[in-house]
Short mmCIF file of C-alpha atoms and ligand atoms in Angstrom, two decimals:
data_model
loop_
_atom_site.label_atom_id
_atom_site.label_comp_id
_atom_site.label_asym_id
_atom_site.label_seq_id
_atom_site.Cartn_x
_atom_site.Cartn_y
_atom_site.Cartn_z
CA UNK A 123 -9.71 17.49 6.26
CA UNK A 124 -8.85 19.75 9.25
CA UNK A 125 -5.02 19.58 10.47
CA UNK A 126 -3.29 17.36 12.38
CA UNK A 127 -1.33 18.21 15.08
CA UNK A 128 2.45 16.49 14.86
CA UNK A 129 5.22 16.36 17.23
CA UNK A 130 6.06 19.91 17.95
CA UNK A 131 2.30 20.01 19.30
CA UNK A 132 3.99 17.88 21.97
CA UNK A 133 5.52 20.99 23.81
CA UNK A 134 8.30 19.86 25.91
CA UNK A 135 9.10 16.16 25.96
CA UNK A 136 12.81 16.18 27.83
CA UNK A 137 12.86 13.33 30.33
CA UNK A 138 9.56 12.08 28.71
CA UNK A 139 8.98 8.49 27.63
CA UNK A 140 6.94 8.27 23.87
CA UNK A 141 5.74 5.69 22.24
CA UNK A 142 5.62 5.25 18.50
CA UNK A 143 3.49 3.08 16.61
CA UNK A 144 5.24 2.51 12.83
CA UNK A 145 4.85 0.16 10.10
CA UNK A 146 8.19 -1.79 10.09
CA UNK A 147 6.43 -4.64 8.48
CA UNK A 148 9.02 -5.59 6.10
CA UNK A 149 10.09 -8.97 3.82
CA UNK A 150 12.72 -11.11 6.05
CA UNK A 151 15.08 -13.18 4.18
CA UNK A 152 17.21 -15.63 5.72
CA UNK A 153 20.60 -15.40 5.31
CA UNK A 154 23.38 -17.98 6.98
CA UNK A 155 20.46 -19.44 8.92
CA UNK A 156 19.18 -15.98 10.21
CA UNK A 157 15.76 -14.47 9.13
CA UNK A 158 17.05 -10.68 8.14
CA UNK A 159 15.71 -7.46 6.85
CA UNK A 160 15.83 -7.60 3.04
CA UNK A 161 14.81 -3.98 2.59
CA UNK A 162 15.22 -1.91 5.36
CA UNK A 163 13.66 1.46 4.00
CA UNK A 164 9.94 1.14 6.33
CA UNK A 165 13.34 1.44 8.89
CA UNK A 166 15.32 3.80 7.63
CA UNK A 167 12.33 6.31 6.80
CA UNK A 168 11.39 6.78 10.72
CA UNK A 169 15.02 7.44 12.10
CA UNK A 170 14.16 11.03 11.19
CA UNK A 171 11.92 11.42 13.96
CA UNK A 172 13.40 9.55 16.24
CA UNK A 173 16.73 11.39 16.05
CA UNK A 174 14.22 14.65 16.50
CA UNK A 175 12.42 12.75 19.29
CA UNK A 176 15.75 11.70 20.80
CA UNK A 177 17.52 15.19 20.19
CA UNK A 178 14.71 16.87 22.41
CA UNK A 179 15.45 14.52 24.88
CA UNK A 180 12.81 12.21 25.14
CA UNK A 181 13.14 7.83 25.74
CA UNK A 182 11.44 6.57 22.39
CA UNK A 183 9.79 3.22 22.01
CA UNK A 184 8.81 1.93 18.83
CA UNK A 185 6.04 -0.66 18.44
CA UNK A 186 5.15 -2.60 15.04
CA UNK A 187 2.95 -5.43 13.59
CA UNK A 188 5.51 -8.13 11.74
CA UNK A 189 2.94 -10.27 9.39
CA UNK A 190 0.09 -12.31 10.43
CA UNK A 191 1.00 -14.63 13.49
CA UNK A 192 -2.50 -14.43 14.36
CA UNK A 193 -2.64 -13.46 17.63
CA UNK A 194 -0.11 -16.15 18.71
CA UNK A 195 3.79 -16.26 19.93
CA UNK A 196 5.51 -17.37 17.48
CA UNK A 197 9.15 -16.80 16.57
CA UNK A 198 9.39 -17.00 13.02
CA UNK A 199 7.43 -13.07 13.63
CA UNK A 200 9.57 -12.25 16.10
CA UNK A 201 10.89 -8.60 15.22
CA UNK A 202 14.08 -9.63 16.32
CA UNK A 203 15.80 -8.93 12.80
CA UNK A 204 13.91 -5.40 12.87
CA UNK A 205 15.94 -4.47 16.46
CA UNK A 206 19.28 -5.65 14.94
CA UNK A 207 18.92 -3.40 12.13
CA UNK A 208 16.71 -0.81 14.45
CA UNK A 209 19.94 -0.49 16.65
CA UNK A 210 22.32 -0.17 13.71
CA UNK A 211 20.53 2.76 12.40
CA UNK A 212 19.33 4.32 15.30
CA UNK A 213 21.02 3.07 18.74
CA UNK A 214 18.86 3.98 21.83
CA UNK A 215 15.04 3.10 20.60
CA UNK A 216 13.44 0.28 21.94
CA UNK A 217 11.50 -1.96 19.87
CA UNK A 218 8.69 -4.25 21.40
CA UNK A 219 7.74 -7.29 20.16
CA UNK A 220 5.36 -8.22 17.39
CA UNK A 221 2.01 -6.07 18.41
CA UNK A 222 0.05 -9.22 16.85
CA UNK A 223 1.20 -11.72 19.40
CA UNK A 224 -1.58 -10.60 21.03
CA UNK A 225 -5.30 -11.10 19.71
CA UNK A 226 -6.10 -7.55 21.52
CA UNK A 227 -4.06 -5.84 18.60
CA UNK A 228 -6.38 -7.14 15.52
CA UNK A 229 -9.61 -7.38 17.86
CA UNK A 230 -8.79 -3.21 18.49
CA UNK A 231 -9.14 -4.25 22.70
CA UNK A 232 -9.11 -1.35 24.70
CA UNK A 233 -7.78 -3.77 27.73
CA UNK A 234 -4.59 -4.23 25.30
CA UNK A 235 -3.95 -0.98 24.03
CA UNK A 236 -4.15 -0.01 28.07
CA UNK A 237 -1.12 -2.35 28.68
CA UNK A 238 0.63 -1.14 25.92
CA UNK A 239 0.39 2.46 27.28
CA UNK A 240 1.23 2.07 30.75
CA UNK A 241 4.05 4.13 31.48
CA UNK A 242 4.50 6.47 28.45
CA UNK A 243 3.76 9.82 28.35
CA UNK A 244 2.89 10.47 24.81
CA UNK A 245 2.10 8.57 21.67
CA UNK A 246 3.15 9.23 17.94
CA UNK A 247 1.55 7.89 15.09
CA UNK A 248 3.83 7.42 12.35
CA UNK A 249 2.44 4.04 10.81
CA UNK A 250 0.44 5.68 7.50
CA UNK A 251 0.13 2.31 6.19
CA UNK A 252 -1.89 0.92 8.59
CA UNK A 253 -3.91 3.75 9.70
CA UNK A 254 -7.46 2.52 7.77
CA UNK A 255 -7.32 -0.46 10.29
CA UNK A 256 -9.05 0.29 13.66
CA UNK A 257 -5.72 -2.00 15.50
CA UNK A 258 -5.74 -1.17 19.52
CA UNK A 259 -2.14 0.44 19.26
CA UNK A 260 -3.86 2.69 16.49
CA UNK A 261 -6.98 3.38 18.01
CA UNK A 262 -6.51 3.41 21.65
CA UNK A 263 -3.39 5.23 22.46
CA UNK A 264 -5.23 8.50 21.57
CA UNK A 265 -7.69 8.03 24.48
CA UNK A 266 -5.35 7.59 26.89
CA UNK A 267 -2.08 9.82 26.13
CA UNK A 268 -1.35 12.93 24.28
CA UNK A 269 -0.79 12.01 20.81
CA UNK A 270 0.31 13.72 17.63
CA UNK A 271 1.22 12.36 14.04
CA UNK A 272 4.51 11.58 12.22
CA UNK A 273 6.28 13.53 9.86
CA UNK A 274 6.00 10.82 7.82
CA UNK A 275 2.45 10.14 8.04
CA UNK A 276 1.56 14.31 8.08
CA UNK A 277 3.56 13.94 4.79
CA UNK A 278 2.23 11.09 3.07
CA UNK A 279 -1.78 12.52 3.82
CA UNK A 280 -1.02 16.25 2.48
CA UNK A 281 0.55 14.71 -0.76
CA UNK A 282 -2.08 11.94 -1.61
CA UNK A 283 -4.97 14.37 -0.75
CA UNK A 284 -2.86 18.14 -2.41
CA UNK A 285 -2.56 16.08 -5.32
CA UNK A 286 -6.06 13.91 -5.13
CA UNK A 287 -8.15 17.09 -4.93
CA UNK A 288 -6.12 20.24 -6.99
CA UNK A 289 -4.29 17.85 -9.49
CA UNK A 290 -2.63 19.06 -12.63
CA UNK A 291 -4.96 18.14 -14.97
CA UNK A 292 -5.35 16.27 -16.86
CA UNK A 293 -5.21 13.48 -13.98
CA UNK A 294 -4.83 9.61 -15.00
CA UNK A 295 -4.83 7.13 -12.82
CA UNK A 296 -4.12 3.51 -12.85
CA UNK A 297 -5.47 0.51 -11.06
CA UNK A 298 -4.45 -2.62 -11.18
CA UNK A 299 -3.83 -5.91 -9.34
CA UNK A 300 -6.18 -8.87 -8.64
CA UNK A 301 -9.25 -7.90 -6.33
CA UNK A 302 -12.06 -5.89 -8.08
CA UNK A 303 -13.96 -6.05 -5.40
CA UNK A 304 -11.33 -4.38 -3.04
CA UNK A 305 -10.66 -1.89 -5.82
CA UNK A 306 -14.06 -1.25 -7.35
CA UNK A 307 -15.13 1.61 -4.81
CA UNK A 308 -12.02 3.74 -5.47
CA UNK A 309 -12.07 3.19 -9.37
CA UNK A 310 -15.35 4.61 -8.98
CA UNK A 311 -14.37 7.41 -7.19
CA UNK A 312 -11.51 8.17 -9.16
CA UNK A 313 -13.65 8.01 -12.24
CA UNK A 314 -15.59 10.96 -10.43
CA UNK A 315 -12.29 12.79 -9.78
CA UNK A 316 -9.83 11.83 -13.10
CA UNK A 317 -9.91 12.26 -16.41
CA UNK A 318 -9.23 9.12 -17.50
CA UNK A 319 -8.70 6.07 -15.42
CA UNK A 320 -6.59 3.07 -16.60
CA UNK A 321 -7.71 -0.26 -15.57
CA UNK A 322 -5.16 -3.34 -15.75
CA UNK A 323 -4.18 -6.50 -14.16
CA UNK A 324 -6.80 -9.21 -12.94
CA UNK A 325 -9.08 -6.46 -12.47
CA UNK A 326 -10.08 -5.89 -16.23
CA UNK A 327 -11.12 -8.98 -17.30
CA UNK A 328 -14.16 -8.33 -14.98
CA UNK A 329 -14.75 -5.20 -17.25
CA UNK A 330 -14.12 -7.23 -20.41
CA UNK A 331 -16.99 -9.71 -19.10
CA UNK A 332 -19.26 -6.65 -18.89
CA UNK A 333 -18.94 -5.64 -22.41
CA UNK A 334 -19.75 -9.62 -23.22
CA UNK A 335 -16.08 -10.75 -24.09
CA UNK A 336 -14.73 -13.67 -23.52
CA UNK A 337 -12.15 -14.13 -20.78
CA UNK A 338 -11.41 -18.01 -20.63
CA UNK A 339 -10.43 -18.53 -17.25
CA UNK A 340 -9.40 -15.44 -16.15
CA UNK A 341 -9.89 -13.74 -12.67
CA UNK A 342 -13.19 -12.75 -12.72
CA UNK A 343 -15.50 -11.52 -9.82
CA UNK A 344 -19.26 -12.09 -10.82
CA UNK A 345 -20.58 -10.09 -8.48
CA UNK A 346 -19.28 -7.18 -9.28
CA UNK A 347 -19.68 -7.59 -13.80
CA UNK A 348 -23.27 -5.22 -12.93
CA UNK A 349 -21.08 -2.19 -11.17
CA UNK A 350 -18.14 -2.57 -13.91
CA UNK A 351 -20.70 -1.93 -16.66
CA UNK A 352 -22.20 0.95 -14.72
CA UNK A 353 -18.65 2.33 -14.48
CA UNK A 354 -17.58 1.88 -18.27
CA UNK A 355 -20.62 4.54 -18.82
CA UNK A 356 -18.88 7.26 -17.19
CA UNK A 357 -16.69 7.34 -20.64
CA UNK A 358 -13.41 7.96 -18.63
CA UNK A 359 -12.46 3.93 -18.09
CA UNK A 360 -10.03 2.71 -20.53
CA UNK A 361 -9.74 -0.83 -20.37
CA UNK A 362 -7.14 -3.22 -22.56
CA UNK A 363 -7.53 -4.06 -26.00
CA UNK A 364 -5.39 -7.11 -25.28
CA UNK A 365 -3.95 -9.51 -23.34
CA UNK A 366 -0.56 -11.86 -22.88
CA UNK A 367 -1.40 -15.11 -20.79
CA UNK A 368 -0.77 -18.69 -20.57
CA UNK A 369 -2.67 -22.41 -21.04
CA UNK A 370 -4.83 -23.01 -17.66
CA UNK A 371 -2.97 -24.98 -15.49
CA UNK A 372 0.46 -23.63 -16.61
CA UNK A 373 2.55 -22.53 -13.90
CA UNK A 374 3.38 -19.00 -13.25
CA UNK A 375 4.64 -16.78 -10.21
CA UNK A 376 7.59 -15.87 -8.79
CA UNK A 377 9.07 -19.79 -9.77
CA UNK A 378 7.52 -20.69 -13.23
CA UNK A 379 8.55 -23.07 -16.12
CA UNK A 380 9.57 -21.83 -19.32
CA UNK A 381 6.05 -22.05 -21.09
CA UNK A 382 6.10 -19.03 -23.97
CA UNK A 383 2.82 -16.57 -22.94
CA UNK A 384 0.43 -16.39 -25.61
CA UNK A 385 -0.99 -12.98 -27.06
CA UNK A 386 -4.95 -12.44 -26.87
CA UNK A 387 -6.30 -10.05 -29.26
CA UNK A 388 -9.83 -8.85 -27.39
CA UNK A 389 -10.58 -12.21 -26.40
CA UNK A 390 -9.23 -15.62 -24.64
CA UNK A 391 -10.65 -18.73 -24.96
CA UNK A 392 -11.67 -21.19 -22.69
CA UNK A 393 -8.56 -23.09 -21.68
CA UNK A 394 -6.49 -19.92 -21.58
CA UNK A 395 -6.48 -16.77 -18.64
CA UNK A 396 -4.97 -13.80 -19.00
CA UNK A 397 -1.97 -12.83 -16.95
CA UNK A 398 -0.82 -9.17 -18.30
CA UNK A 399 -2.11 -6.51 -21.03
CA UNK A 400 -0.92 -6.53 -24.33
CA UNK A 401 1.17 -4.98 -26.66
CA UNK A 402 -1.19 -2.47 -28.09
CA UNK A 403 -3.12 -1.76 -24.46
CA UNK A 404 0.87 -0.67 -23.61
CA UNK A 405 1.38 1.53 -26.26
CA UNK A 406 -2.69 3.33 -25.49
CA UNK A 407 -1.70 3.35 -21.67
CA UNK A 408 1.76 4.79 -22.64
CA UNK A 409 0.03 7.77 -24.33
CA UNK A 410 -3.00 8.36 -21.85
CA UNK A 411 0.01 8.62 -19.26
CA UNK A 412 2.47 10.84 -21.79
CA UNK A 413 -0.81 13.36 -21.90
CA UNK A 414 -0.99 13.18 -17.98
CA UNK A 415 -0.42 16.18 -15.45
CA UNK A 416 -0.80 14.05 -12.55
CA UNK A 417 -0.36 10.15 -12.65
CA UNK A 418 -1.73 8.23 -9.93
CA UNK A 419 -0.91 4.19 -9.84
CA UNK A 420 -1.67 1.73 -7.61
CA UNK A 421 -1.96 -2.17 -8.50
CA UNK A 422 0.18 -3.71 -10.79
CA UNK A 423 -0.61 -4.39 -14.51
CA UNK A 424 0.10 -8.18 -14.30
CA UNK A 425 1.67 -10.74 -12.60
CA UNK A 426 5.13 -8.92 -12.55
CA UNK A 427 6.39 -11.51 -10.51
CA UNK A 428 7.14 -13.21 -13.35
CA UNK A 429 9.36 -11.94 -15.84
CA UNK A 430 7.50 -13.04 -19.01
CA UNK A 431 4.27 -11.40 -17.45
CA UNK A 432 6.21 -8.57 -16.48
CA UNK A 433 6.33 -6.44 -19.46
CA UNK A 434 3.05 -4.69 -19.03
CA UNK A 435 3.53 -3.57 -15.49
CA UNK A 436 7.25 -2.60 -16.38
CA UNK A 437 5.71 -0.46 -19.62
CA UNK A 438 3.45 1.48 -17.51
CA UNK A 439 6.74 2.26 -14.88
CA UNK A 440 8.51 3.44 -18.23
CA UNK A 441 6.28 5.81 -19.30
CA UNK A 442 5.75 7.37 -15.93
CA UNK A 443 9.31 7.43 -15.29
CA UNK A 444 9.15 9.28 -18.90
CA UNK A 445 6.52 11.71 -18.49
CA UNK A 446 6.93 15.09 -16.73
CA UNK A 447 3.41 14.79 -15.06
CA UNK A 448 3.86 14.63 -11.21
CA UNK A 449 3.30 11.09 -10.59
CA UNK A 450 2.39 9.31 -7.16
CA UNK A 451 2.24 5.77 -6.56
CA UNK A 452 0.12 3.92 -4.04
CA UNK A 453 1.98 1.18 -1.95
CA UNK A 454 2.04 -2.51 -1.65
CA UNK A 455 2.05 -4.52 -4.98
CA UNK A 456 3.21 -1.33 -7.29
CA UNK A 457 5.76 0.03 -5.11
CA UNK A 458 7.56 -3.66 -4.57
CA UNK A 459 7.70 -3.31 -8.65
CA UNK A 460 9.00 -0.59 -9.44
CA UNK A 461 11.64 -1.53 -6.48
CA UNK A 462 12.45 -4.44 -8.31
CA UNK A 463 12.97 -3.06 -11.44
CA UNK A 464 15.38 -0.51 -9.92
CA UNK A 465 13.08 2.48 -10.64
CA UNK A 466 12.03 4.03 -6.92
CA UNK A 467 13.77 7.16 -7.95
CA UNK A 468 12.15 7.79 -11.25
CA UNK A 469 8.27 8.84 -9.31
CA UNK A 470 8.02 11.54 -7.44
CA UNK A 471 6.32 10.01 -4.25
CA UNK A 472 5.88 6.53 -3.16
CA UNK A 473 3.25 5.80 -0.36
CA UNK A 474 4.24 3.66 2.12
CA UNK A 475 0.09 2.41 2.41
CA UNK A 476 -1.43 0.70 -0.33
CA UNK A 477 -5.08 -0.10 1.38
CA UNK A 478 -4.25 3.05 2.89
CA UNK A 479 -3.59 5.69 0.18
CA UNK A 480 -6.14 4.11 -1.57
CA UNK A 481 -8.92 4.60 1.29
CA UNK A 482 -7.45 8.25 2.30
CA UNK A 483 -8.53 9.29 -1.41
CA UNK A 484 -11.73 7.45 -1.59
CA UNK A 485 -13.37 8.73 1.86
CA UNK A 486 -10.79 11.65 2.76
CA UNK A 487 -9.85 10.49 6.25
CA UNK A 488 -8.65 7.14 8.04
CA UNK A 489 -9.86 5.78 11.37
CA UNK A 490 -6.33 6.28 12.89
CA UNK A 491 -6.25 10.13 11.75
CA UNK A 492 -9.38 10.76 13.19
CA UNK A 493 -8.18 9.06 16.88
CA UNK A 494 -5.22 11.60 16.37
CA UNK A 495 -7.63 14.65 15.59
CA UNK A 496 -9.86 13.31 18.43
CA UNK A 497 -7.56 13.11 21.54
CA UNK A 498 -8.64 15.23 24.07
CA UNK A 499 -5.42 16.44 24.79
CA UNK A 500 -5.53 18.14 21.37
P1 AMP B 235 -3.66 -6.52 -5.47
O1 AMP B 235 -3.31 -7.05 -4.10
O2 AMP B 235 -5.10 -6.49 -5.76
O3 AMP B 235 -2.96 -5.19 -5.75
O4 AMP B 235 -3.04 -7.56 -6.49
C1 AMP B 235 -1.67 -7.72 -6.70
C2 AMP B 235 -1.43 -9.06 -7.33
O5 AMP B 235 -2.20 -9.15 -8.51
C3 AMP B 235 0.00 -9.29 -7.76
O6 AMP B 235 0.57 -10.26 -6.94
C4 AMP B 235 -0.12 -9.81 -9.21
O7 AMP B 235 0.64 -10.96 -9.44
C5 AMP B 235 -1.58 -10.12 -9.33
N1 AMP B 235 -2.11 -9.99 -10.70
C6 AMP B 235 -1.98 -8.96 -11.54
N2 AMP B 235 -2.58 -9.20 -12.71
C7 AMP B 235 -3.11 -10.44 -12.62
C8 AMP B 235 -3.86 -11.27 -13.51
N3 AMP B 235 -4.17 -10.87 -14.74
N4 AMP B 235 -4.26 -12.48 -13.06
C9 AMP B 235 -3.93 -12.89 -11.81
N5 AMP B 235 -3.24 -12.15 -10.92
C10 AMP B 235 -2.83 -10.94 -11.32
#
């Protein structure tokens, strides 16, 4: 991928008015009656370059998506909680309110990202995570205003791609999580790339279907049973031997009753889904990743959201953490794990982008770094 030019490429920016678009899309809690940040570190991660945007004199405005109001006002997304802690951090940026009150955001309108721009002078990207959706305030700022990349996002790209294309070998990675069909494309690729590849969580029971076991009433996507037996061939997919899960119907999440999880040996019968790998798939994942050079993880292993289906996921953190292999994981559902099981220190770099990192290794660019590589003022 040819280089992207970040904020020193901005020459002189005193008296100059910049926006930046980041990802402060963050879990709100409410505490006393007020919705608050609960983890503030999308936050604390861009003061860095708005101190160095601020030190070189420039007036920064920072712009954000809060979850899905769908295009419509509505206070519960108000970023509100983001400016109070915002303004604790970093006094003197100005936030604006939730990009996604406005249907131009989603719908990538060039009418919206106009108003957004009026008045600025230049435009930093430094939302990684969101950079593989074509958004107006991703999109269109590069047509109309100078615009350079984050430190953060320059970082994030040359670490997930150094490591995704000269890894230490040998290079394992792990997938996970619930949507195959999301997932299936970069499993493939990574079965191109990595010596072994690790497949967990809802995902494998599609893979168990395609060597003709029986999943009970496990996730399963039919669809895709055809493309997860082509992918078995390669020889590098190691799937579980076997699972932990619970009776259909039983409840399980974040809230669950205190129903003991069942252990599956190769098989689950109907009236039964499985909901994490098993005791021996942990101990053949745990020495696939004690061979590793490079470890790359994204998607959990099951549904760590509940602590009795929370062992798998937590094994697979352990043995990173205990391997010497660099180790990256991708974002979303694998980062929020190891974060609650007190372990972001033990990896050697978490993405902020899960959808992201995962489409920066499969197709080696995003639609937001090639706006950024494309401005004319570049
Ligand atoms: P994804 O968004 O595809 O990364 O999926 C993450 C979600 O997958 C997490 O919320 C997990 O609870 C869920 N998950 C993991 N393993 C399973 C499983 N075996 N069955 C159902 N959901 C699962």
């Amino acid at each position: 991928m040819l280089p992207l030019p970040g904020i020193d490429d901005l020459g002189d920016i005193e008296g100059k008015r910049v926006l930046v678009r980041v990802d402060f899309n963050t879990p709100l809690v409410e505490v006393a009656g007020e919705l608050t940040v609960s983890d503030d570190f999308r936050i604390r991660s861009a003061v860095v370059l708005f101190n160095e945007l601020q030190s070189r004199g420039a007036q920064v405005v920072a712009c954000t998506h809060l979850g899905r109001p769908n295009g419509r006002i509505n206070t519960e997304y108000s970023v509100e909680p983001l400016r109070r802690r915002l303004n604790e951090l970093c006094p003197g940026v100005t936030l604006l309110e939730n990009l996604r009150f406005d249907l131009g955001e989603e719908a990538n309108s060039l009418e919206f990202g106009q108003r957004l721009c009026e008045g600025f002078d230049a435009f930093v990207n430094e939302a990684f995570g969101v950079s593989h959706r074509q958004h107006s305030s991703i999109m269109v700022p590069p047509k109309l205003l100078p615009s350079v990349a984050g430190p953060n996002m320059l970082l994030e790209v040359s670490t997930l791609l150094g490591v995704f294309n000269e890894p230490q070998r040998p290079l394992v990675a792990i997938v996970g999580g619930a949507k195959v069909h999301d997932k299936l494309a970069i499993t493939k690729k990574l079965s191109e790339k990595a010596d072994r590849v690790l497949v967990g969580g809802g995902m494998a029971f599609t893979f168990w279907r395609a060597l003709g076991r029986s999943i009970g009433d496990s996730l399963v996507d039919d669809d895709q049973v055809e493309a997860c037996r082509a992918l078995l061939e390669s020889g590098k997919i190691v799937i579980p031997d076997d699972a932990l899960g619970l009776r259909t119907g039983s409840s399980f999440g974040a809230e669950h009753n205190d129903e003991e999880v069942i252990a599956f040996d190769g098989e689950i019968p109907d009236g039964f889904l499985g909901l994490d790998i098993g005791v021996q798939t942990r101990h053949n994942f745990a020495q696939e990743i004690g061979a590793a050079g490079t470890i790359l993880w994204n998607g959990p292993m099951g549904v760590f959201e509940d602590n009795r289906l929370s062992c798998g996921t937590r094994s697979i953190a352990e043995a990173i953490a205990a391997s010497t292999a660099t180790s990256i994981i991708g974002g979303g559902d694998s980062a929020a794990a190891v974060a609650a099981f007190g372990m972001m220190d033990s990896f050697d770099f978490i993405s902020t982008g899960g959808g992201a990192s995962l489409e920066l290794m499969e197709l080696g660019d995003l639609p937001g770094l090639r706006a950024i590589r494309e401005c004319a003022w570049n």
